[in-house]
Amino acid sequence: IMLLQQKGIYFVGAGSSANNAAKELIINHNGRTIAFLAYTSNEPFVGAVIATEKLAGSASFLELDNITSKIRCLRNTSDIICVSLHWGHEFYNYPSPDQIKIAHSLVDAGATHVICHHPHVVQGVENYNDAIIAYSLGNLFLPPIRSTFGRLEPRKSITKKFMILKTSINDSGHATVDFLGGKMEKDYTLKPFDQAGQARFVAEIKEISK
């Protein structure tokens, strides 16, 4: 965290204490105020280090009432509120009912974007109450992982896809989204799909988003 601060690099969702980790990041751009919040959990299938009063770590989304209260306050000063969530079961193409309920509650409180990651696969995108919810963006970077036996585990083909969202919000607050899909190459470069591959990717996202 100190290195990021020294280099002037924006970050959100982590800090030297629980209060610092949960602090919002505010950016002013083209006359609009954009607020960023980020959270994760220490649930067994995620296992993040959660910050406490005395321990550095990540902010937890399990204190949902506190988060929705903060979002409602930010709506008074921010045009766009983007909440990032690191959550979900690995290699599942669909979010759980609890995840959907949490995402909806964040939007109901005033979030305009809920952008999620961790399952290592691309999941669906929902337009809910004029907000965008992306349940998993897939992987922008994923090296091979060693098993507990020390063996290097090959990456599954489904983990090589990624999704980038381009969203637009009009003056009335209505959000629209375009998908850009691609594949992570062996050297970790991100290669967008060609025209035919992009059409298949968009069709796939629309199908799983139903």
mmCIF file with all atom_site columns, C-alpha atoms in Angstrom:
data_model
loop_
_atom_site.group_PDB
_atom_site.id
_atom_site.type_symbol
_atom_site.label_atom_id
_atom_site.label_alt_id
_atom_site.label_comp_id
_atom_site.label_asym_id
_atom_site.label_entity_id
_atom_site.label_seq_id
_atom_site.pdbx_PDB_ins_code
_atom_site.Cartn_x
_atom_site.Cartn_y
_atom_site.Cartn_z
_atom_site.occupancy
_atom_site.B_iso_or_equiv
_atom_site.pdbx_formal_charge
_atom_site.auth_seq_id
_atom_site.auth_comp_id
_atom_site.auth_asym_id
_atom_site.auth_atom_id
_atom_site.pdbx_PDB_model_num
ATOM 1   C CA . ILE A 1 1   ? 0.000   0.000   0.000   1.00 0.00 ? 1   ILE A CA 1
ATOM 2   C CA . MET A 1 2   ? 2.812   2.384   0.886   1.00 0.00 ? 2   MET A CA 1
ATOM 3   C CA . LEU A 1 3   ? 4.522   1.671   -2.446  1.00 0.00 ? 3   LEU A CA 1
ATOM 4   C CA . LEU A 1 4   ? 1.322   2.405   -4.377  1.00 0.00 ? 4   LEU A CA 1
ATOM 5   C CA . GLN A 1 5   ? 0.938   5.660   -2.484  1.00 0.00 ? 5   GLN A CA 1
ATOM 6   C CA . GLN A 1 6   ? 4.573   6.603   -3.163  1.00 0.00 ? 6   GLN A CA 1
ATOM 7   C CA . LYS A 1 7   ? 4.110   5.949   -6.886  1.00 0.00 ? 7   LYS A CA 1
ATOM 8   C CA . GLY A 1 8   ? 0.815   7.851   -7.060  1.00 0.00 ? 8   GLY A CA 1
ATOM 9   C CA . ILE A 1 9   ? -1.136  4.752   -8.166  1.00 0.00 ? 9   ILE A CA 1
ATOM 10  C CA . TYR A 1 10  ? -4.837  4.643   -7.330  1.00 0.00 ? 10  TYR A CA 1
ATOM 11  C CA . PHE A 1 11  ? -6.063  1.662   -5.317  1.00 0.00 ? 11  PHE A CA 1
ATOM 12  C CA . VAL A 1 12  ? -9.227  0.715   -3.467  1.00 0.00 ? 12  VAL A CA 1
ATOM 13  C CA . GLY A 1 13  ? -10.461 -2.139  -1.257  1.00 0.00 ? 13  GLY A CA 1
ATOM 14  C CA . ALA A 1 14  ? -7.338  -2.649  0.866   1.00 0.00 ? 14  ALA A CA 1
ATOM 15  C CA . GLY A 1 15  ? -5.687  -0.748  3.682   1.00 0.00 ? 15  GLY A CA 1
ATOM 16  C CA . SER A 1 16  ? -3.766  -0.773  6.922   1.00 0.00 ? 16  SER A CA 1
ATOM 17  C CA . SER A 1 17  ? -7.004  -1.095  8.897   1.00 0.00 ? 17  SER A CA 1
ATOM 18  C CA . ALA A 1 18  ? -10.670 -1.916  8.335   1.00 0.00 ? 18  ALA A CA 1
ATOM 19  C CA . ASN A 1 19  ? -11.593 1.772   8.053   1.00 0.00 ? 19  ASN A CA 1
ATOM 20  C CA . ASN A 1 20  ? -8.833  2.466   5.517   1.00 0.00 ? 20  ASN A CA 1
ATOM 21  C CA . ALA A 1 21  ? -9.691  -0.646  3.480   1.00 0.00 ? 21  ALA A CA 1
ATOM 22  C CA . ALA A 1 22  ? -13.347 0.341   3.207   1.00 0.00 ? 22  ALA A CA 1
ATOM 23  C CA . LYS A 1 23  ? -12.569 3.927   2.169   1.00 0.00 ? 23  LYS A CA 1
ATOM 24  C CA . GLU A 1 24  ? -13.954 5.002   -1.201  1.00 0.00 ? 24  GLU A CA 1
ATOM 25  C CA . LEU A 1 25  ? -11.825 6.286   -4.075  1.00 0.00 ? 25  LEU A CA 1
ATOM 26  C CA . ILE A 1 26  ? -13.204 9.448   -5.707  1.00 0.00 ? 26  ILE A CA 1
ATOM 27  C CA . ILE A 1 27  ? -12.125 10.524  -9.204  1.00 0.00 ? 27  ILE A CA 1
ATOM 28  C CA . ASN A 1 28  ? -13.365 13.597  -11.060 1.00 0.00 ? 28  ASN A CA 1
ATOM 29  C CA . HIS A 1 29  ? -13.383 13.194  -14.841 1.00 0.00 ? 29  HIS A CA 1
ATOM 30  C CA . ASN A 1 30  ? -14.984 15.284  -17.580 1.00 0.00 ? 30  ASN A CA 1
ATOM 31  C CA . GLY A 1 31  ? -17.174 17.102  -15.094 1.00 0.00 ? 31  GLY A CA 1
ATOM 32  C CA . ARG A 1 32  ? -18.437 13.913  -13.435 1.00 0.00 ? 32  ARG A CA 1
ATOM 33  C CA . THR A 1 33  ? -17.627 12.503  -10.018 1.00 0.00 ? 33  THR A CA 1
ATOM 34  C CA . ILE A 1 34  ? -16.940 8.765   -9.974  1.00 0.00 ? 34  ILE A CA 1
ATOM 35  C CA . ALA A 1 35  ? -16.792 6.798   -6.713  1.00 0.00 ? 35  ALA A CA 1
ATOM 36  C CA . PHE A 1 36  ? -15.124 3.389   -6.477  1.00 0.00 ? 36  PHE A CA 1
ATOM 37  C CA . LEU A 1 37  ? -15.630 0.847   -3.690  1.00 0.00 ? 37  LEU A CA 1
ATOM 38  C CA . ALA A 1 38  ? -14.130 -2.657  -3.501  1.00 0.00 ? 38  ALA A CA 1
ATOM 39  C CA . TYR A 1 39  ? -14.808 -5.631  -1.245  1.00 0.00 ? 39  TYR A CA 1
ATOM 40  C CA . THR A 1 40  ? -14.158 -9.354  -0.847  1.00 0.00 ? 40  THR A CA 1
ATOM 41  C CA . SER A 1 41  ? -14.653 -11.979 1.894   1.00 0.00 ? 41  SER A CA 1
ATOM 42  C CA . ASN A 1 42  ? -12.836 -14.625 3.920   1.00 0.00 ? 42  ASN A CA 1
ATOM 43  C CA . GLU A 1 43  ? -15.322 -17.327 2.977   1.00 0.00 ? 43  GLU A CA 1
ATOM 44  C CA . PRO A 1 44  ? -13.601 -20.702 2.349   1.00 0.00 ? 44  PRO A CA 1
ATOM 45  C CA . PHE A 1 45  ? -13.948 -20.519 -1.442  1.00 0.00 ? 45  PHE A CA 1
ATOM 46  C CA . VAL A 1 46  ? -12.353 -17.033 -1.531  1.00 0.00 ? 46  VAL A CA 1
ATOM 47  C CA . GLY A 1 47  ? -10.103 -16.930 1.532   1.00 0.00 ? 47  GLY A CA 1
ATOM 48  C CA . ALA A 1 48  ? -9.042  -13.264 1.497   1.00 0.00 ? 48  ALA A CA 1
ATOM 49  C CA . VAL A 1 49  ? -7.321  -11.597 4.457   1.00 0.00 ? 49  VAL A CA 1
ATOM 50  C CA . ILE A 1 50  ? -9.885  -9.205  5.930   1.00 0.00 ? 50  ILE A CA 1
ATOM 51  C CA . ALA A 1 51  ? -8.627  -6.029  7.591   1.00 0.00 ? 51  ALA A CA 1
ATOM 52  C CA . THR A 1 52  ? -9.416  -5.336  11.243  1.00 0.00 ? 52  THR A CA 1
ATOM 53  C CA . GLU A 1 53  ? -8.792  -2.338  13.487  1.00 0.00 ? 53  GLU A CA 1
ATOM 54  C CA . LYS A 1 54  ? -5.169  -3.447  13.909  1.00 0.00 ? 54  LYS A CA 1
ATOM 55  C CA . LEU A 1 55  ? -4.541  -5.717  10.898  1.00 0.00 ? 55  LEU A CA 1
ATOM 56  C CA . ALA A 1 56  ? -3.982  -4.706  7.291   1.00 0.00 ? 56  ALA A CA 1
ATOM 57  C CA . GLY A 1 57  ? -6.072  -6.478  4.671   1.00 0.00 ? 57  GLY A CA 1
ATOM 58  C CA . SER A 1 58  ? -9.105  -6.204  2.424   1.00 0.00 ? 58  SER A CA 1
ATOM 59  C CA . ALA A 1 59  ? -12.561 -4.756  2.976   1.00 0.00 ? 59  ALA A CA 1
ATOM 60  C CA . SER A 1 60  ? -15.358 -7.293  3.494   1.00 0.00 ? 60  SER A CA 1
ATOM 61  C CA . PHE A 1 61  ? -18.741 -7.187  1.750   1.00 0.00 ? 61  PHE A CA 1
ATOM 62  C CA . LEU A 1 62  ? -20.282 -9.281  4.555   1.00 0.00 ? 62  LEU A CA 1
ATOM 63  C CA . GLU A 1 63  ? -21.097 -6.047  6.455   1.00 0.00 ? 63  GLU A CA 1
ATOM 64  C CA . LEU A 1 64  ? -23.721 -5.312  3.816   1.00 0.00 ? 64  LEU A CA 1
ATOM 65  C CA . ASP A 1 65  ? -25.753 -2.761  5.809   1.00 0.00 ? 65  ASP A CA 1
ATOM 66  C CA . ASN A 1 66  ? -22.671 -0.562  6.244   1.00 0.00 ? 66  ASN A CA 1
ATOM 67  C CA . ILE A 1 67  ? -21.924 -0.746  2.526   1.00 0.00 ? 67  ILE A CA 1
ATOM 68  C CA . THR A 1 68  ? -25.436 0.150   1.394   1.00 0.00 ? 68  THR A CA 1
ATOM 69  C CA . SER A 1 69  ? -25.468 3.066   3.850   1.00 0.00 ? 69  SER A CA 1
ATOM 70  C CA . LYS A 1 70  ? -22.207 4.341   2.401   1.00 0.00 ? 70  LYS A CA 1
ATOM 71  C CA . ILE A 1 71  ? -23.547 4.024   -1.151  1.00 0.00 ? 71  ILE A CA 1
ATOM 72  C CA . ARG A 1 72  ? -26.665 5.994   -0.243  1.00 0.00 ? 72  ARG A CA 1
ATOM 73  C CA . CYS A 1 73  ? -24.453 8.772   1.152   1.00 0.00 ? 73  CYS A CA 1
ATOM 74  C CA . LEU A 1 74  ? -22.234 8.769   -1.939  1.00 0.00 ? 74  LEU A CA 1
ATOM 75  C CA . ARG A 1 75  ? -25.270 9.234   -4.185  1.00 0.00 ? 75  ARG A CA 1
ATOM 76  C CA . ASN A 1 76  ? -25.503 12.792  -2.841  1.00 0.00 ? 76  ASN A CA 1
ATOM 77  C CA . THR A 1 77  ? -22.057 13.685  -4.183  1.00 0.00 ? 77  THR A CA 1
ATOM 78  C CA . SER A 1 78  ? -21.252 11.168  -6.965  1.00 0.00 ? 78  SER A CA 1
ATOM 79  C CA . ASP A 1 79  ? -22.623 10.747  -10.481 1.00 0.00 ? 79  ASP A CA 1
ATOM 80  C CA . ILE A 1 80  ? -21.310 7.196   -10.905 1.00 0.00 ? 80  ILE A CA 1
ATOM 81  C CA . ILE A 1 81  ? -20.720 4.590   -8.186  1.00 0.00 ? 81  ILE A CA 1
ATOM 82  C CA . CYS A 1 82  ? -18.755 1.497   -9.182  1.00 0.00 ? 82  CYS A CA 1
ATOM 83  C CA . VAL A 1 83  ? -18.601 -1.373  -6.672  1.00 0.00 ? 83  VAL A CA 1
ATOM 84  C CA . SER A 1 84  ? -16.015 -4.096  -7.288  1.00 0.00 ? 84  SER A CA 1
ATOM 85  C CA . LEU A 1 85  ? -16.594 -7.489  -5.663  1.00 0.00 ? 85  LEU A CA 1
ATOM 86  C CA . HIS A 1 86  ? -14.077 -10.345 -5.463  1.00 0.00 ? 86  HIS A CA 1
ATOM 87  C CA . TRP A 1 87  ? -16.330 -13.322 -4.808  1.00 0.00 ? 87  TRP A CA 1
ATOM 88  C CA . GLY A 1 88  ? -17.994 -16.478 -6.142  1.00 0.00 ? 88  GLY A CA 1
ATOM 89  C CA . HIS A 1 89  ? -17.210 -20.143 -6.688  1.00 0.00 ? 89  HIS A CA 1
ATOM 90  C CA . GLU A 1 90  ? -14.387 -20.956 -9.102  1.00 0.00 ? 90  GLU A CA 1
ATOM 91  C CA . PHE A 1 91  ? -15.240 -22.342 -12.564 1.00 0.00 ? 91  PHE A CA 1
ATOM 92  C CA . TYR A 1 92  ? -19.010 -21.778 -12.199 1.00 0.00 ? 92  TYR A CA 1
ATOM 93  C CA . ASN A 1 93  ? -20.671 -20.022 -15.133 1.00 0.00 ? 93  ASN A CA 1
ATOM 94  C CA . TYR A 1 94  ? -23.498 -18.624 -13.003 1.00 0.00 ? 94  TYR A CA 1
ATOM 95  C CA . PRO A 1 95  ? -23.683 -16.578 -9.790  1.00 0.00 ? 95  PRO A CA 1
ATOM 96  C CA . SER A 1 96  ? -25.447 -17.968 -6.755  1.00 0.00 ? 96  SER A CA 1
ATOM 97  C CA . PRO A 1 97  ? -28.874 -16.666 -5.654  1.00 0.00 ? 97  PRO A CA 1
ATOM 98  C CA . ASP A 1 98  ? -27.157 -14.974 -2.692  1.00 0.00 ? 98  ASP A CA 1
ATOM 99  C CA . GLN A 1 99  ? -24.756 -13.154 -5.032  1.00 0.00 ? 99  GLN A CA 1
ATOM 100 C CA . ILE A 1 100 ? -27.638 -11.888 -7.155  1.00 0.00 ? 100 ILE A CA 1
ATOM 101 C CA . LYS A 1 101 ? -29.457 -10.708 -4.033  1.00 0.00 ? 101 LYS A CA 1
ATOM 102 C CA . ILE A 1 102 ? -26.371 -8.828  -2.799  1.00 0.00 ? 102 ILE A CA 1
ATOM 103 C CA . ALA A 1 103 ? -25.726 -7.230  -6.196  1.00 0.00 ? 103 ALA A CA 1
ATOM 104 C CA . HIS A 1 104 ? -29.338 -6.086  -6.421  1.00 0.00 ? 104 HIS A CA 1
ATOM 105 C CA . SER A 1 105 ? -29.192 -4.579  -2.933  1.00 0.00 ? 105 SER A CA 1
ATOM 106 C CA . LEU A 1 106 ? -26.121 -2.547  -3.915  1.00 0.00 ? 106 LEU A CA 1
ATOM 107 C CA . VAL A 1 107 ? -27.925 -1.208  -6.971  1.00 0.00 ? 107 VAL A CA 1
ATOM 108 C CA . ASP A 1 108 ? -31.049 -0.484  -4.916  1.00 0.00 ? 108 ASP A CA 1
ATOM 109 C CA . ALA A 1 109 ? -28.837 1.600   -2.619  1.00 0.00 ? 109 ALA A CA 1
ATOM 110 C CA . GLY A 1 110 ? -27.530 3.625   -5.578  1.00 0.00 ? 110 GLY A CA 1
ATOM 111 C CA . ALA A 1 111 ? -24.642 1.773   -7.255  1.00 0.00 ? 111 ALA A CA 1
ATOM 112 C CA . THR A 1 112 ? -24.520 2.292   -11.025 1.00 0.00 ? 112 THR A CA 1
ATOM 113 C CA . HIS A 1 113 ? -22.004 -0.499  -11.712 1.00 0.00 ? 113 HIS A CA 1
ATOM 114 C CA . VAL A 1 114 ? -21.300 -3.749  -9.853  1.00 0.00 ? 114 VAL A CA 1
ATOM 115 C CA . ILE A 1 115 ? -18.226 -5.379  -11.396 1.00 0.00 ? 115 ILE A CA 1
ATOM 116 C CA . CYS A 1 116 ? -17.181 -8.796  -10.104 1.00 0.00 ? 116 CYS A CA 1
ATOM 117 C CA . HIS A 1 117 ? -14.349 -11.302 -10.399 1.00 0.00 ? 117 HIS A CA 1
ATOM 118 C CA . HIS A 1 118 ? -12.796 -14.445 -8.854  1.00 0.00 ? 118 HIS A CA 1
ATOM 119 C CA . PRO A 1 119 ? -14.535 -17.463 -10.487 1.00 0.00 ? 119 PRO A CA 1
ATOM 120 C CA . HIS A 1 120 ? -11.834 -17.529 -13.263 1.00 0.00 ? 120 HIS A CA 1
ATOM 121 C CA . VAL A 1 121 ? -14.555 -17.837 -15.907 1.00 0.00 ? 121 VAL A CA 1
ATOM 122 C CA . VAL A 1 122 ? -16.793 -15.322 -17.619 1.00 0.00 ? 122 VAL A CA 1
ATOM 123 C CA . GLN A 1 123 ? -20.320 -15.026 -16.203 1.00 0.00 ? 123 GLN A CA 1
ATOM 124 C CA . GLY A 1 124 ? -23.417 -13.153 -17.327 1.00 0.00 ? 124 GLY A CA 1
ATOM 125 C CA . VAL A 1 125 ? -24.176 -9.436  -17.354 1.00 0.00 ? 125 VAL A CA 1
ATOM 126 C CA . GLU A 1 126 ? -27.430 -8.000  -16.010 1.00 0.00 ? 126 GLU A CA 1
ATOM 127 C CA . ASN A 1 127 ? -29.061 -4.622  -16.565 1.00 0.00 ? 127 ASN A CA 1
ATOM 128 C CA . TYR A 1 128 ? -30.951 -4.096  -13.319 1.00 0.00 ? 128 TYR A CA 1
ATOM 129 C CA . ASN A 1 129 ? -32.772 -0.840  -12.524 1.00 0.00 ? 129 ASN A CA 1
ATOM 130 C CA . ASP A 1 130 ? -30.663 1.093   -15.052 1.00 0.00 ? 130 ASP A CA 1
ATOM 131 C CA . ALA A 1 131 ? -27.416 -0.252  -13.540 1.00 0.00 ? 131 ALA A CA 1
ATOM 132 C CA . ILE A 1 132 ? -24.910 -2.754  -14.930 1.00 0.00 ? 132 ILE A CA 1
ATOM 133 C CA . ILE A 1 133 ? -23.993 -5.904  -13.001 1.00 0.00 ? 133 ILE A CA 1
ATOM 134 C CA . ALA A 1 134 ? -21.164 -8.033  -14.435 1.00 0.00 ? 134 ALA A CA 1
ATOM 135 C CA . TYR A 1 135 ? -20.981 -11.179 -12.299 1.00 0.00 ? 135 TYR A CA 1
ATOM 136 C CA . SER A 1 136 ? -17.471 -12.201 -13.454 1.00 0.00 ? 136 SER A CA 1
ATOM 137 C CA . LEU A 1 137 ? -15.077 -10.714 -16.016 1.00 0.00 ? 137 LEU A CA 1
ATOM 138 C CA . GLY A 1 138 ? -13.031 -13.894 -16.393 1.00 0.00 ? 138 GLY A CA 1
ATOM 139 C CA . ASN A 1 139 ? -9.238  -13.611 -16.311 1.00 0.00 ? 139 ASN A CA 1
ATOM 140 C CA . LEU A 1 140 ? -6.956  -10.794 -17.359 1.00 0.00 ? 140 LEU A CA 1
ATOM 141 C CA . PHE A 1 141 ? -4.017  -12.669 -15.847 1.00 0.00 ? 141 PHE A CA 1
ATOM 142 C CA . LEU A 1 142 ? -3.753  -16.224 -14.500 1.00 0.00 ? 142 LEU A CA 1
ATOM 143 C CA . PRO A 1 143 ? -0.441  -18.107 -14.310 1.00 0.00 ? 143 PRO A CA 1
ATOM 144 C CA . PRO A 1 144 ? -0.288  -21.887 -13.795 1.00 0.00 ? 144 PRO A CA 1
ATOM 145 C CA . ILE A 1 145 ? -0.967  -22.855 -10.178 1.00 0.00 ? 145 ILE A CA 1
ATOM 146 C CA . ARG A 1 146 ? 1.002   -25.434 -8.183  1.00 0.00 ? 146 ARG A CA 1
ATOM 147 C CA . SER A 1 147 ? -1.007  -28.118 -6.431  1.00 0.00 ? 147 SER A CA 1
ATOM 148 C CA . THR A 1 148 ? -0.389  -29.035 -2.801  1.00 0.00 ? 148 THR A CA 1
ATOM 149 C CA . PHE A 1 149 ? 1.842   -31.826 -4.160  1.00 0.00 ? 149 PHE A CA 1
ATOM 150 C CA . GLY A 1 150 ? 4.059   -29.292 -5.967  1.00 0.00 ? 150 GLY A CA 1
ATOM 151 C CA . ARG A 1 151 ? 2.832   -30.243 -9.435  1.00 0.00 ? 151 ARG A CA 1
ATOM 152 C CA . LEU A 1 152 ? 2.186   -27.407 -11.880 1.00 0.00 ? 152 LEU A CA 1
ATOM 153 C CA . GLU A 1 153 ? -1.486  -27.522 -12.823 1.00 0.00 ? 153 GLU A CA 1
ATOM 154 C CA . PRO A 1 154 ? -2.303  -26.598 -16.441 1.00 0.00 ? 154 PRO A CA 1
ATOM 155 C CA . ARG A 1 155 ? -4.840  -23.834 -16.964 1.00 0.00 ? 155 ARG A CA 1
ATOM 156 C CA . LYS A 1 156 ? -8.297  -24.949 -18.017 1.00 0.00 ? 156 LYS A CA 1
ATOM 157 C CA . SER A 1 157 ? -9.363  -23.690 -21.429 1.00 0.00 ? 157 SER A CA 1
ATOM 158 C CA . ILE A 1 158 ? -12.442 -21.992 -19.934 1.00 0.00 ? 158 ILE A CA 1
ATOM 159 C CA . THR A 1 159 ? -10.158 -19.848 -17.750 1.00 0.00 ? 159 THR A CA 1
ATOM 160 C CA . LYS A 1 160 ? -8.466  -18.208 -20.750 1.00 0.00 ? 160 LYS A CA 1
ATOM 161 C CA . LYS A 1 161 ? -11.403 -15.982 -21.699 1.00 0.00 ? 161 LYS A CA 1
ATOM 162 C CA . PHE A 1 162 ? -11.756 -12.403 -20.559 1.00 0.00 ? 162 PHE A CA 1
ATOM 163 C CA . MET A 1 163 ? -14.394 -9.718  -20.924 1.00 0.00 ? 163 MET A CA 1
ATOM 164 C CA . ILE A 1 164 ? -14.028 -5.938  -21.025 1.00 0.00 ? 164 ILE A CA 1
ATOM 165 C CA . LEU A 1 165 ? -17.124 -3.783  -20.610 1.00 0.00 ? 165 LEU A CA 1
ATOM 166 C CA . LYS A 1 166 ? -17.677 -0.403  -22.232 1.00 0.00 ? 166 LYS A CA 1
ATOM 167 C CA . THR A 1 167 ? -20.594 1.321   -20.545 1.00 0.00 ? 167 THR A CA 1
ATOM 168 C CA . SER A 1 168 ? -22.357 4.570   -21.279 1.00 0.00 ? 168 SER A CA 1
ATOM 169 C CA . ILE A 1 169 ? -24.675 6.512   -18.988 1.00 0.00 ? 169 ILE A CA 1
ATOM 170 C CA . ASN A 1 170 ? -26.977 9.178   -20.406 1.00 0.00 ? 170 ASN A CA 1
ATOM 171 C CA . ASP A 1 171 ? -28.149 12.309  -18.596 1.00 0.00 ? 171 ASP A CA 1
ATOM 172 C CA . SER A 1 172 ? -31.174 10.475  -17.178 1.00 0.00 ? 172 SER A CA 1
ATOM 173 C CA . GLY A 1 173 ? -28.938 7.813   -15.604 1.00 0.00 ? 173 GLY A CA 1
ATOM 174 C CA . HIS A 1 174 ? -29.752 4.955   -17.978 1.00 0.00 ? 174 HIS A CA 1
ATOM 175 C CA . ALA A 1 175 ? -26.727 2.680   -18.557 1.00 0.00 ? 175 ALA A CA 1
ATOM 176 C CA . THR A 1 176 ? -25.981 0.643   -21.674 1.00 0.00 ? 176 THR A CA 1
ATOM 177 C CA . VAL A 1 177 ? -23.106 -1.785  -22.172 1.00 0.00 ? 177 VAL A CA 1
ATOM 178 C CA . ASP A 1 178 ? -21.023 -3.292  -24.969 1.00 0.00 ? 178 ASP A CA 1
ATOM 179 C CA . PHE A 1 179 ? -18.935 -6.438  -24.496 1.00 0.00 ? 179 PHE A CA 1
ATOM 180 C CA . LEU A 1 180 ? -15.396 -6.966  -25.785 1.00 0.00 ? 180 LEU A CA 1
ATOM 181 C CA . GLY A 1 181 ? -14.270 -10.562 -25.460 1.00 0.00 ? 181 GLY A CA 1
ATOM 182 C CA . GLY A 1 182 ? -10.916 -12.155 -25.958 1.00 0.00 ? 182 GLY A CA 1
ATOM 183 C CA . LYS A 1 183 ? -8.477  -14.834 -24.930 1.00 0.00 ? 183 LYS A CA 1
ATOM 184 C CA . MET A 1 184 ? -5.350  -14.817 -22.794 1.00 0.00 ? 184 MET A CA 1
ATOM 185 C CA . GLU A 1 185 ? -2.388  -16.165 -24.800 1.00 0.00 ? 185 GLU A CA 1
ATOM 186 C CA . LYS A 1 186 ? 0.440   -18.371 -23.491 1.00 0.00 ? 186 LYS A CA 1
ATOM 187 C CA . ASP A 1 187 ? 2.653   -15.319 -22.957 1.00 0.00 ? 187 ASP A CA 1
ATOM 188 C CA . TYR A 1 188 ? -0.197  -13.641 -21.011 1.00 0.00 ? 188 TYR A CA 1
ATOM 189 C CA . THR A 1 189 ? -0.974  -11.116 -23.743 1.00 0.00 ? 189 THR A CA 1
ATOM 190 C CA . LEU A 1 190 ? -4.678  -10.370 -24.130 1.00 0.00 ? 190 LEU A CA 1
ATOM 191 C CA . LYS A 1 191 ? -5.900  -10.969 -27.669 1.00 0.00 ? 191 LYS A CA 1
ATOM 192 C CA . PRO A 1 192 ? -9.405  -9.748  -28.595 1.00 0.00 ? 192 PRO A CA 1
ATOM 193 C CA . PHE A 1 193 ? -11.519 -12.142 -30.659 1.00 0.00 ? 193 PHE A CA 1
ATOM 194 C CA . ASP A 1 194 ? -11.815 -11.530 -34.389 1.00 0.00 ? 194 ASP A CA 1
ATOM 195 C CA . GLN A 1 195 ? -15.160 -10.421 -35.800 1.00 0.00 ? 195 GLN A CA 1
ATOM 196 C CA . ALA A 1 196 ? -16.616 -13.938 -35.992 1.00 0.00 ? 196 ALA A CA 1
ATOM 197 C CA . GLY A 1 197 ? -15.266 -14.857 -32.553 1.00 0.00 ? 197 GLY A CA 1
ATOM 198 C CA . GLN A 1 198 ? -16.641 -11.657 -31.082 1.00 0.00 ? 198 GLN A CA 1
ATOM 199 C CA . ALA A 1 199 ? -20.109 -12.448 -32.456 1.00 0.00 ? 199 ALA A CA 1
ATOM 200 C CA . ARG A 1 200 ? -19.973 -15.909 -30.860 1.00 0.00 ? 200 ARG A CA 1
ATOM 201 C CA . PHE A 1 201 ? -18.764 -14.410 -27.581 1.00 0.00 ? 201 PHE A CA 1
ATOM 202 C CA . VAL A 1 202 ? -21.572 -11.845 -27.426 1.00 0.00 ? 202 VAL A CA 1
ATOM 203 C CA . ALA A 1 203 ? -24.113 -14.577 -28.182 1.00 0.00 ? 203 ALA A CA 1
ATOM 204 C CA . GLU A 1 204 ? -22.624 -16.690 -25.387 1.00 0.00 ? 204 GLU A CA 1
ATOM 205 C CA . ILE A 1 205 ? -22.805 -13.824 -22.879 1.00 0.00 ? 205 ILE A CA 1
ATOM 206 C CA . LYS A 1 206 ? -26.404 -13.066 -23.813 1.00 0.00 ? 206 LYS A CA 1
ATOM 207 C CA . GLU A 1 207 ? -27.317 -16.734 -23.403 1.00 0.00 ? 207 GLU A CA 1
ATOM 208 C CA . ILE A 1 208 ? -25.799 -17.168 -19.944 1.00 0.00 ? 208 ILE A CA 1
ATOM 209 C CA . SER A 1 209 ? -27.167 -13.750 -18.918 1.00 0.00 ? 209 SER A CA 1
ATOM 210 C CA . LYS A 1 210 ? -30.747 -14.979 -19.317 1.00 0.00 ? 210 LYS A CA 1
#
